[in-house]
CSV table of C-alpha atoms in Angstrom, one decimal:
chain,number,residue,atom,x,y,z
V,203,UNK,CA,-9.4,-5.3,24.9
V,204,UNK,CA,-12.2,-3.3,23.2
V,205,UNK,CA,-10.6,0.2,23.5
V,206,UNK,CA,-11.3,1.1,19.9
V,207,UNK,CA,-14.8,-0.3,19.6
V,208,UNK,CA,-16.5,3.1,20.3
V,209,UNK,CA,-13.9,5.3,18.7
V,210,UNK,CA,-14.4,6.7,15.2
V,211,UNK,CA,-13.0,4.9,12.1
V,212,UNK,CA,-12.3,6.3,8.7
V,213,UNK,CA,-13.2,4.2,5.7
V,214,UNK,CA,-11.7,5.9,2.7
V,215,UNK,CA,-13.2,9.4,2.9
V,216,UNK,CA,-16.1,8.4,5.2
V,217,UNK,CA,-15.8,8.8,8.9
V,218,UNK,CA,-17.9,6.4,11.0
V,219,UNK,CA,-18.7,7.4,14.6
V,220,UNK,CA,-17.7,4.0,16.0
V,221,UNK,CA,-16.8,0.5,14.9
V,222,UNK,CA,-20.2,-1.2,15.5
V,223,UNK,CA,-22.4,-2.1,12.6
V,224,UNK,CA,-26.0,-3.3,12.5
V,225,UNK,CA,-26.2,-6.0,9.8
V,226,UNK,CA,-28.8,-6.5,7.1
V,227,UNK,CA,-31.7,-8.6,8.3
V,228,UNK,CA,-34.7,-9.7,6.2
V,229,UNK,CA,-37.5,-8.4,8.4
V,230,UNK,CA,-40.1,-8.5,5.5
V,231,UNK,CA,-42.4,-5.7,6.7
V,232,UNK,CA,-44.2,-5.3,3.4
V,233,UNK,CA,-45.8,-7.4,0.6
V,234,UNK,CA,-45.1,-4.9,-2.3
V,235,UNK,CA,-41.3,-4.5,-2.4
V,236,UNK,CA,-41.7,-0.9,-1.0
V,237,UNK,CA,-40.7,0.8,2.2
V,238,UNK,CA,-43.4,1.8,4.7
V,239,UNK,CA,-43.7,3.3,8.1
V,240,UNK,CA,-42.9,0.1,9.8
V,241,UNK,CA,-39.5,0.0,8.1
V,242,UNK,CA,-38.9,3.7,8.9
V,243,UNK,CA,-39.7,3.2,12.6
V,244,UNK,CA,-37.7,0.1,12.8
V,245,UNK,CA,-34.5,1.6,11.3
V,246,UNK,CA,-34.9,4.8,13.4
V,247,UNK,CA,-34.9,2.7,16.5
V,248,UNK,CA,-31.9,0.7,15.3
V,249,UNK,CA,-30.0,3.9,14.5
V,250,UNK,CA,-30.9,5.4,17.9
V,251,UNK,CA,-29.2,2.4,19.5
V,252,UNK,CA,-25.8,3.8,18.6
V,253,UNK,CA,-24.4,1.7,15.8
V,254,UNK,CA,-21.9,3.4,13.6
V,255,UNK,CA,-23.3,1.7,10.5
V,256,UNK,CA,-26.9,0.7,9.9
V,257,UNK,CA,-27.3,-1.7,6.9
V,258,UNK,CA,-30.8,-1.7,5.2
V,259,UNK,CA,-31.5,-4.9,3.4
V,260,UNK,CA,-31.6,-7.2,1.8
V,261,UNK,CA,-32.7,-5.0,-1.1
V,262,UNK,CA,-33.5,-6.6,-4.5
V,263,UNK,CA,-31.8,-5.5,-7.7
V,264,UNK,CA,-34.5,-7.0,-9.9
V,265,UNK,CA,-37.8,-8.8,-9.6
V,266,UNK,CA,-36.7,-12.3,-10.6
V,267,UNK,CA,-34.0,-12.3,-8.0
V,268,UNK,CA,-36.0,-10.9,-5.1
V,269,UNK,CA,-39.7,-11.3,-5.5
V,270,UNK,CA,-42.6,-9.7,-3.7
V,271,UNK,CA,-41.6,-9.7,0.0
V,272,UNK,CA,-38.1,-8.1,-0.3
V,273,UNK,CA,-37.5,-4.3,-0.5
V,274,UNK,CA,-36.3,-3.4,-3.9
V,275,UNK,CA,-34.3,-0.5,-5.5
V,276,UNK,CA,-34.7,-1.7,-9.2
V,277,UNK,CA,-36.6,1.4,-10.3
V,278,UNK,CA,-36.0,5.1,-10.0
V,279,UNK,CA,-39.4,5.6,-8.4
V,280,UNK,CA,-38.0,3.8,-5.2
V,281,UNK,CA,-35.3,6.5,-4.7
V,282,UNK,CA,-37.4,9.0,-2.7
V,283,UNK,CA,-38.5,6.4,-0.2
V,284,UNK,CA,-34.9,5.3,0.3
V,285,UNK,CA,-33.9,9.0,0.6
V,286,UNK,CA,-36.3,9.2,3.5
V,287,UNK,CA,-34.8,6.1,5.1
V,288,UNK,CA,-31.2,7.5,4.8
V,289,UNK,CA,-32.2,10.8,6.2
V,290,UNK,CA,-33.8,9.0,9.2
V,291,UNK,CA,-30.6,7.0,9.8
V,292,UNK,CA,-28.3,10.0,9.4
V,293,UNK,CA,-30.4,12.1,11.7
V,294,UNK,CA,-29.6,9.6,14.5
V,295,UNK,CA,-25.9,9.9,13.8
V,296,UNK,CA,-25.4,6.6,12.0
V,297,UNK,CA,-24.0,5.9,8.5
V,298,UNK,CA,-26.7,4.3,6.2
V,299,UNK,CA,-25.5,1.4,4.1
V,300,UNK,CA,-27.5,-0.9,1.9
V,301,UNK,CA,-27.2,-4.6,1.1
V,302,UNK,CA,-28.1,-5.5,-2.5
V,303,UNK,CA,-29.0,-9.0,-3.5
V,304,UNK,CA,-30.2,-11.4,-6.1
V,305,UNK,CA,-31.4,-14.7,-4.7
V,306,UNK,CA,-30.6,-16.8,-7.8
V,307,UNK,CA,-31.7,-20.4,-7.3
V,308,UNK,CA,-33.0,-19.4,-3.9
V,309,UNK,CA,-35.9,-17.4,-5.4
V,310,UNK,CA,-39.2,-19.2,-4.6
V,311,UNK,CA,-41.3,-19.4,-7.8
V,312,UNK,CA,-44.5,-18.4,-5.9
V,313,UNK,CA,-42.7,-15.1,-4.9
V,314,UNK,CA,-41.8,-14.3,-8.5
V,315,UNK,CA,-45.2,-14.8,-10.2
V,316,UNK,CA,-44.6,-18.5,-10.6
V,317,UNK,CA,-41.7,-18.0,-12.9
V,318,UNK,CA,-38.6,-20.2,-12.8
V,319,UNK,CA,-35.7,-18.7,-10.9
V,320,UNK,CA,-32.6,-17.8,-12.8
V,321,UNK,CA,-29.1,-18.8,-11.6
V,322,UNK,CA,-25.6,-19.2,-13.0
V,323,UNK,CA,-26.1,-23.0,-13.0
V,324,UNK,CA,-29.0,-25.4,-13.4
V,325,UNK,CA,-28.5,-27.0,-10.0
V,326,UNK,CA,-31.5,-28.0,-7.9
V,327,UNK,CA,-32.0,-25.9,-4.8
V,328,UNK,CA,-33.2,-27.7,-1.7
V,329,UNK,CA,-34.1,-24.3,-0.2
V,330,UNK,CA,-36.6,-23.2,-3.0
V,331,UNK,CA,-37.2,-26.8,-4.0
V,332,UNK,CA,-36.8,-26.0,-7.7
V,333,UNK,CA,-34.3,-26.2,-10.5
V,334,UNK,CA,-33.5,-22.8,-11.8
V,335,UNK,CA,-33.0,-21.9,-15.4
V,336,UNK,CA,-29.3,-21.5,-16.3
V,337,UNK,CA,-28.5,-17.9,-17.1
V,338,UNK,CA,-27.2,-17.1,-20.5
V,339,UNK,CA,-24.2,-14.8,-20.8
V,340,UNK,CA,-26.5,-12.0,-21.7
V,341,UNK,CA,-28.7,-12.6,-18.6
V,342,UNK,CA,-25.6,-12.6,-16.4
V,343,UNK,CA,-24.6,-9.3,-17.9
V,344,UNK,CA,-28.1,-8.0,-17.3
V,345,UNK,CA,-28.0,-9.1,-13.7
V,346,UNK,CA,-24.5,-7.5,-13.3
V,347,UNK,CA,-26.0,-4.2,-14.7
V,348,UNK,CA,-29.0,-4.5,-12.3
V,349,UNK,CA,-26.4,-4.4,-9.4
V,350,UNK,CA,-24.7,-1.4,-10.9
V,351,UNK,CA,-27.9,0.5,-11.5
V,352,UNK,CA,-29.1,-0.4,-8.0
V,353,UNK,CA,-25.9,0.9,-6.5
V,354,UNK,CA,-26.2,4.1,-8.5
V,355,UNK,CA,-29.8,4.5,-7.1
V,356,UNK,CA,-28.6,3.7,-3.6
V,357,UNK,CA,-25.9,6.5,-3.8
V,358,UNK,CA,-28.5,8.9,-5.1
V,359,UNK,CA,-30.8,8.0,-2.2
V,360,UNK,CA,-28.0,8.9,0.2
V,361,UNK,CA,-26.5,5.5,1.2
V,362,UNK,CA,-22.8,5.8,2.1
V,363,UNK,CA,-21.9,2.2,1.6
V,364,UNK,CA,-23.0,-0.8,-0.4
V,365,UNK,CA,-22.7,-4.4,0.6
V,366,UNK,CA,-23.4,-7.2,-2.0
V,367,UNK,CA,-24.7,-10.4,-0.5
V,368,UNK,CA,-22.9,-13.3,-2.2
V,369,UNK,CA,-23.4,-16.3,0.2
V,370,UNK,CA,-25.6,-19.3,0.9
V,371,UNK,CA,-25.9,-20.5,-2.7
V,372,UNK,CA,-26.8,-17.1,-4.3
């Protein structure tokens, strides 16, 4: 039934050692949006467990959409710390992937310097208990560009795949 589970798989030009994947989980090991030794140790243990893909995330593409507690890759200065992460994962034989996100209406104002969250619609969020500001077309384009720039940084940092979270009201 699972005869292919532990066999390699090719995704475009990328060969993954098996068909298991560790998903992105918001472990929130820092209060400053940056990676630290707790993250490095955690993902090293995960990669040692044998997954073919290890997904790091969620990782914010801008401050208003991710806040203080989530890792971020919205600045070039974050690339070296993510390079260290991808090297750790690759050393254990796994393929490092990243999950990029923008929380939209799910951003909690207290996590974004008490600013009002931005979302495509001005619809109250029972999760963040706030009504976001409706994004202008220009703000939507800025957010799209933030995803593009984050993906470029992720590639430079050594990630081999990018996942975009687009669920749960985001």
